[in-house]
Amino acid sequence: MALCEFLWAFAMGAFGYGAMELVWRGWTHWTMLIDGGVCFSLIYFTATRLNVSLWRGMLASAAAITLVELVSGVIVNISLGWNVWDYSAEPFNLLGQICPLYCLIWLAISPPCIALARYMRRRLLPRGA
């Protein structure tokens, strides 16, 4: 992925996820901007570089977001004790950092993210590139 594409994808993910959190929870944390940037960069790569069906792209996106959330949660919430989020009240959670409910939410938001990634790719690169 070219640096320009990565920066655009990262910025879209950072600001997009930050905005979603503001709407959903009423606040966000700067670490969530990094997570959102990483997640959308992974979605962008999957959606524009790999020849996968929408369902496989959705599953890959949800899995990537969940993995980023787990790693980030272990660092930010458990190791550093910043308590940015806590899913310990959710059924079947893992360390209070990920849970099936949010995996399903990530799956549900994947199609518009994939569509946005593909649209960005078409707009960022000239035809034939």
PDB file of N, CA, C and O in Angstrom, residues 78-120:
ATOM      1  N   ILE A  78      -5.513  -2.889  30.561  1.00  0.00           N
ATOM      2  CA  ILE A  78      -4.976  -3.787  31.581  1.00  0.00           C
ATOM      3  C   ILE A  78      -3.578  -3.366  32.015  1.00  0.00           C
ATOM      4  O   ILE A  78      -3.334  -3.144  33.201  1.00  0.00           O
ATOM      5  N   SER A  79      -2.656  -3.237  31.068  1.00  0.00           N
ATOM      6  CA  SER A  79      -1.272  -2.900  31.434  1.00  0.00           C
ATOM      7  C   SER A  79      -1.121  -1.479  31.966  1.00  0.00           C
ATOM      8  O   SER A  79      -0.472  -1.262  32.982  1.00  0.00           O
ATOM      9  N   LEU A  80      -1.719  -0.516  31.258  1.00  0.00           N
ATOM     10  CA  LEU A  80      -1.577   0.881  31.672  1.00  0.00           C
ATOM     11  C   LEU A  80      -2.665   1.316  32.654  1.00  0.00           C
ATOM     12  O   LEU A  80      -2.528   2.363  33.294  1.00  0.00           O
ATOM     13  N   GLY A  81      -3.741   0.552  32.744  1.00  0.00           N
ATOM     14  CA  GLY A  81      -4.811   0.860  33.688  1.00  0.00           C
ATOM     15  C   GLY A  81      -5.614   2.104  33.357  1.00  0.00           C
ATOM     16  O   GLY A  81      -6.180   2.735  34.248  1.00  0.00           O
ATOM     17  N   TRP A  82      -5.715   2.453  32.078  1.00  0.00           N
ATOM     18  CA  TRP A  82      -6.426   3.667  31.685  1.00  0.00           C
ATOM     19  C   TRP A  82      -7.940   3.487  31.643  1.00  0.00           C
ATOM     20  O   TRP A  82      -8.670   4.475  31.549  1.00  0.00           O
ATOM     21  N   ASN A  83      -8.411   2.256  31.635  1.00  0.00           N
ATOM     22  CA  ASN A  83      -9.849   1.967  31.677  1.00  0.00           C
ATOM     23  C   ASN A  83     -10.662   2.731  30.628  1.00  0.00           C
ATOM     24  O   ASN A  83     -11.656   3.370  30.949  1.00  0.00           O
ATOM     25  N   VAL A  84     -10.233   2.638  29.395  1.00  0.00           N
ATOM     26  CA  VAL A  84     -10.931   3.311  28.306  1.00  0.00           C
ATOM     27  C   VAL A  84     -12.261   2.617  28.013  1.00  0.00           C
ATOM     28  O   VAL A  84     -13.246   3.270  27.725  1.00  0.00           O
ATOM     29  N   TRP A  85     -12.304   1.299  28.098  1.00  0.00           N
ATOM     30  CA  TRP A  85     -13.553   0.548  27.978  1.00  0.00           C
ATOM     31  C   TRP A  85     -13.452  -0.703  28.827  1.00  0.00           C
ATOM     32  O   TRP A  85     -12.373  -1.124  29.216  1.00  0.00           O
ATOM     33  N   ASP A  86     -14.616  -1.274  29.090  1.00  0.00           N
ATOM     34  CA  ASP A  86     -14.683  -2.477  29.917  1.00  0.00           C
ATOM     35  C   ASP A  86     -15.915  -3.277  29.524  1.00  0.00           C
ATOM     36  O   ASP A  86     -17.033  -2.841  29.745  1.00  0.00           O
ATOM     37  N   TYR A  87     -15.696  -4.417  28.912  1.00  0.00           N
ATOM     38  CA  TYR A  87     -16.792  -5.291  28.505  1.00  0.00           C
ATOM     39  C   TYR A  87     -17.000  -6.432  29.500  1.00  0.00           C
ATOM     40  O   TYR A  87     -17.652  -7.420  29.175  1.00  0.00           O
ATOM     41  N   SER A  88     -16.458  -6.312  30.695  1.00  0.00           N
ATOM     42  CA  SER A  88     -16.537  -7.423  31.641  1.00  0.00           C
ATOM     43  C   SER A  88     -17.974  -7.764  32.038  1.00  0.00           C
ATOM     44  O   SER A  88     -18.238  -8.886  32.477  1.00  0.00           O
ATOM     45  N   ALA A  89     -18.911  -6.864  31.857  1.00  0.00           N
ATOM     46  CA  ALA A  89     -20.314  -7.153  32.167  1.00  0.00           C
ATOM     47  C   ALA A  89     -21.018  -7.863  31.004  1.00  0.00           C
ATOM     48  O   ALA A  89     -22.135  -8.348  31.166  1.00  0.00           O
ATOM     49  N   GLU A  90     -20.378  -7.912  29.846  1.00  0.00           N
ATOM     50  CA  GLU A  90     -20.974  -8.557  28.675  1.00  0.00           C
ATOM     51  C   GLU A  90     -20.737 -10.070  28.743  1.00  0.00           C
ATOM     52  O   GLU A  90     -19.676 -10.516  29.171  1.00  0.00           O
ATOM     53  N   PRO A  91     -21.723 -10.855  28.297  1.00  0.00           N
ATOM     54  CA  PRO A  91     -21.540 -12.311  28.308  1.00  0.00           C
ATOM     55  C   PRO A  91     -20.395 -12.756  27.399  1.00  0.00           C
ATOM     56  O   PRO A  91     -20.187 -12.175  26.335  1.00  0.00           O
ATOM     57  N   PHE A  92     -19.682 -13.764  27.845  1.00  0.00           N
ATOM     58  CA  PHE A  92     -18.617 -14.414  27.074  1.00  0.00           C
ATOM     59  C   PHE A  92     -17.487 -13.462  26.691  1.00  0.00           C
ATOM     60  O   PHE A  92     -16.849 -13.635  25.656  1.00  0.00           O
ATOM     61  N   ASN A  93     -17.232 -12.458  27.522  1.00  0.00           N
ATOM     62  CA  ASN A  93     -16.142 -11.522  27.237  1.00  0.00           C
ATOM     63  C   ASN A  93     -14.807 -12.204  27.484  1.00  0.00           C
ATOM     64  O   ASN A  93     -14.718 -13.192  28.208  1.00  0.00           O
ATOM     65  N   LEU A  94     -13.770 -11.672  26.878  1.00  0.00           N
ATOM     66  CA  LEU A  94     -12.408 -12.151  27.094  1.00  0.00           C
ATOM     67  C   LEU A  94     -11.624 -11.024  27.752  1.00  0.00           C
ATOM     68  O   LEU A  94     -11.421  -9.970  27.127  1.00  0.00           O
ATOM     69  N   LEU A  95     -11.275 -11.206  28.992  1.00  0.00           N
ATOM     70  CA  LEU A  95     -10.503 -10.229  29.766  1.00  0.00           C
ATOM     71  C   LEU A  95     -11.200  -8.869  29.874  1.00  0.00           C
ATOM     72  O   LEU A  95     -10.568  -7.866  30.183  1.00  0.00           O
ATOM     73  N   GLY A  96     -12.481  -8.823  29.562  1.00  0.00           N
ATOM     74  CA  GLY A  96     -13.215  -7.566  29.587  1.00  0.00           C
ATOM     75  C   GLY A  96     -12.884  -6.656  28.412  1.00  0.00           C
ATOM     76  O   GLY A  96     -13.330  -5.513  28.358  1.00  0.00           O
ATOM     77  N   GLN A  97     -12.138  -7.170  27.419  1.00  0.00           N
ATOM     78  CA  GLN A  97     -11.661  -6.340  26.311  1.00  0.00           C
ATOM     79  C   GLN A  97     -12.407  -6.581  25.010  1.00  0.00           C
ATOM     80  O   GLN A  97     -12.540  -5.673  24.193  1.00  0.00           O
ATOM     81  N   ILE A  98     -12.867  -7.798  24.787  1.00  0.00           N
ATOM     82  CA  ILE A  98     -13.657  -8.117  23.599  1.00  0.00           C
ATOM     83  C   ILE A  98     -14.824  -9.001  24.032  1.00  0.00           C
ATOM     84  O   ILE A  98     -14.764  -9.639  25.091  1.00  0.00           O
ATOM     85  N   CYS A  99     -15.870  -9.006  23.204  1.00  0.00           N
ATOM     86  CA  CYS A  99     -17.030  -9.838  23.500  1.00  0.00           C
ATOM     87  C   CYS A  99     -17.804 -10.074  22.206  1.00  0.00           C
ATOM     88  O   CYS A  99     -17.653  -9.325  21.237  1.00  0.00           O
ATOM     89  N   PRO A 100     -18.642 -11.119  22.185  1.00  0.00           N
ATOM     90  CA  PRO A 100     -19.400 -11.435  20.969  1.00  0.00           C
ATOM     91  C   PRO A 100     -20.305 -10.305  20.477  1.00  0.00           C
ATOM     92  O   PRO A 100     -20.428 -10.098  19.264  1.00  0.00           O
ATOM     93  N   LEU A 101     -20.924  -9.562  21.386  1.00  0.00           N
ATOM     94  CA  LEU A 101     -21.795  -8.467  20.967  1.00  0.00           C
ATOM     95  C   LEU A 101     -21.053  -7.476  20.082  1.00  0.00           C
ATOM     96  O   LEU A 101     -21.526  -7.091  19.007  1.00  0.00           O
ATOM     97  N   TYR A 102     -19.881  -7.052  20.509  1.00  0.00           N
ATOM     98  CA  TYR A 102     -19.137  -6.081  19.718  1.00  0.00           C
ATOM     99  C   TYR A 102     -18.533  -6.706  18.471  1.00  0.00           C
ATOM    100  O   TYR A 102     -18.384  -6.027  17.448  1.00  0.00           O
ATOM    101  N   CYS A 103     -18.239  -7.993  18.489  1.00  0.00           N
ATOM    102  CA  CYS A 103     -17.813  -8.663  17.257  1.00  0.00           C
ATOM    103  C   CYS A 103     -18.916  -8.571  16.210  1.00  0.00           C
ATOM    104  O   CYS A 103     -18.642  -8.321  15.032  1.00  0.00           O
ATOM    105  N   LEU A 104     -20.167  -8.742  16.643  1.00  0.00           N
ATOM    106  CA  LEU A 104     -21.298  -8.616  15.721  1.00  0.00           C
ATOM    107  C   LEU A 104     -21.473  -7.175  15.245  1.00  0.00           C
ATOM    108  O   LEU A 104     -21.824  -6.940  14.077  1.00  0.00           O
ATOM    109  N   ILE A 105     -21.239  -6.230  16.126  1.00  0.00           N
ATOM    110  CA  ILE A 105     -21.316  -4.821  15.713  1.00  0.00           C
ATOM    111  C   ILE A 105     -20.250  -4.533  14.665  1.00  0.00           C
ATOM    112  O   ILE A 105     -20.516  -3.880  13.652  1.00  0.00           O
ATOM    113  N   TRP A 106     -19.034  -5.048  14.876  1.00  0.00           N
ATOM    114  CA  TRP A 106     -17.958  -4.833  13.893  1.00  0.00           C
ATOM    115  C   TRP A 106     -18.327  -5.479  12.559  1.00  0.00           C
ATOM    116  O   TRP A 106     -18.051  -4.933  11.494  1.00  0.00           O
ATOM    117  N   LEU A 107     -18.959  -6.642  12.631  1.00  0.00           N
ATOM    118  CA  LEU A 107     -19.409  -7.305  11.408  1.00  0.00           C
ATOM    119  C   LEU A 107     -20.447  -6.444  10.685  1.00  0.00           C
ATOM    120  O   LEU A 107     -20.396  -6.286   9.466  1.00  0.00           O
ATOM    121  N   ALA A 108     -21.354  -5.848  11.435  1.00  0.00           N
ATOM    122  CA  ALA A 108     -22.419  -5.025  10.846  1.00  0.00           C
ATOM    123  C   ALA A 108     -21.889  -3.734  10.219  1.00  0.00           C
ATOM    124  O   ALA A 108     -22.443  -3.272   9.208  1.00  0.00           O
ATOM    125  N   ILE A 109     -20.848  -3.150  10.801  1.00  0.00           N
ATOM    126  CA  ILE A 109     -20.336  -1.902  10.207  1.00  0.00           C
ATOM    127  C   ILE A 109     -19.331  -2.167   9.089  1.00  0.00           C
ATOM    128  O   ILE A 109     -18.928  -1.238   8.401  1.00  0.00           O
ATOM    129  N   SER A 110     -18.957  -3.424   8.889  1.00  0.00           N
ATOM    130  CA  SER A 110     -17.975  -3.738   7.854  1.00  0.00           C
ATOM    131  C   SER A 110     -18.418  -3.407   6.433  1.00  0.00           C
ATOM    132  O   SER A 110     -17.619  -2.854   5.670  1.00  0.00           O
ATOM    133  N   PRO A 111     -19.655  -3.713   6.012  1.00  0.00           N
ATOM    134  CA  PRO A 111     -20.016  -3.400   4.614  1.00  0.00           C
ATOM    135  C   PRO A 111     -19.848  -1.936   4.228  1.00  0.00           C
ATOM    136  O   PRO A 111     -19.247  -1.643   3.189  1.00  0.00           O
ATOM    137  N   PRO A 112     -20.326  -0.969   5.041  1.00  0.00           N
ATOM    138  CA  PRO A 112     -20.081   0.417   4.624  1.00  0.00           C
ATOM    139  C   PRO A 112     -18.597   0.785   4.650  1.00  0.00           C
ATOM    140  O   PRO A 112     -18.141   1.593   3.836  1.00  0.00           O
ATOM    141  N   CYS A 113     -17.843   0.189   5.554  1.00  0.00           N
ATOM    142  CA  CYS A 113     -16.399   0.458   5.598  1.00  0.00           C
ATOM    143  C   CYS A 113     -15.707  -0.097   4.357  1.00  0.00           C
ATOM    144  O   CYS A 113     -14.839   0.559   3.778  1.00  0.00           O
ATOM    145  N   ILE A 114     -16.108  -1.295   3.948  1.00  0.00           N
ATOM    146  CA  ILE A 114     -15.547  -1.901   2.740  1.00  0.00           C
ATOM    147  C   ILE A 114     -15.909  -1.060   1.525  1.00  0.00           C
ATOM    148  O   ILE A 114     -15.064  -0.788   0.665  1.00  0.00           O
ATOM    149  N   ALA A 115     -17.155  -0.620   1.445  1.00  0.00           N
ATOM    150  CA  ALA A 115     -17.593   0.224   0.328  1.00  0.00           C
ATOM    151  C   ALA A 115     -16.807   1.530   0.293  1.00  0.00           C
ATOM    152  O   ALA A 115     -16.370   1.980  -0.768  1.00  0.00           O
ATOM    153  N   LEU A 116     -16.611   2.136   1.459  1.00  0.00           N
ATOM    154  CA  LEU A 116     -15.835   3.373   1.526  1.00  0.00           C
ATOM    155  C   LEU A 116     -14.396   3.130   1.091  1.00  0.00           C
ATOM    156  O   LEU A 116     -13.819   3.931   0.341  1.00  0.00           O
ATOM    157  N   ALA A 117     -13.808   2.031   1.524  1.00  0.00           N
ATOM    158  CA  ALA A 117     -12.423   1.714   1.144  1.00  0.00           C
ATOM    159  C   ALA A 117     -12.302   1.569  -0.364  1.00  0.00           C
ATOM    160  O   ALA A 117     -11.372   2.117  -0.976  1.00  0.00           O
ATOM    161  N   ARG A 118     -13.236   0.868  -0.964  1.00  0.00           N
ATOM    162  CA  ARG A 118     -13.189   0.667  -2.422  1.00  0.00           C
ATOM    163  C   ARG A 118     -13.412   1.981  -3.158  1.00  0.00           C
ATOM    164  O   ARG A 118     -12.772   2.245  -4.176  1.00  0.00           O
ATOM    165  N   TYR A 119     -14.307   2.802  -2.646  1.00  0.00           N
ATOM    166  CA  TYR A 119     -14.529   4.115  -3.248  1.00  0.00           C
ATOM    167  C   TYR A 119     -13.268   4.966  -3.146  1.00  0.00           C
ATOM    168  O   TYR A 119     -12.860   5.608  -4.123  1.00  0.00           O
ATOM    169  N   MET A 120     -12.638   4.971  -1.978  1.00  0.00           N
ATOM    170  CA  MET A 120     -11.403   5.739  -1.792  1.00  0.00           C
ATOM    171  C   MET A 120     -10.325   5.281  -2.756  1.00  0.00           C
ATOM    172  O   MET A 120      -9.619   6.103  -3.337  1.00  0.00           O
TER     173      MET A 120
END
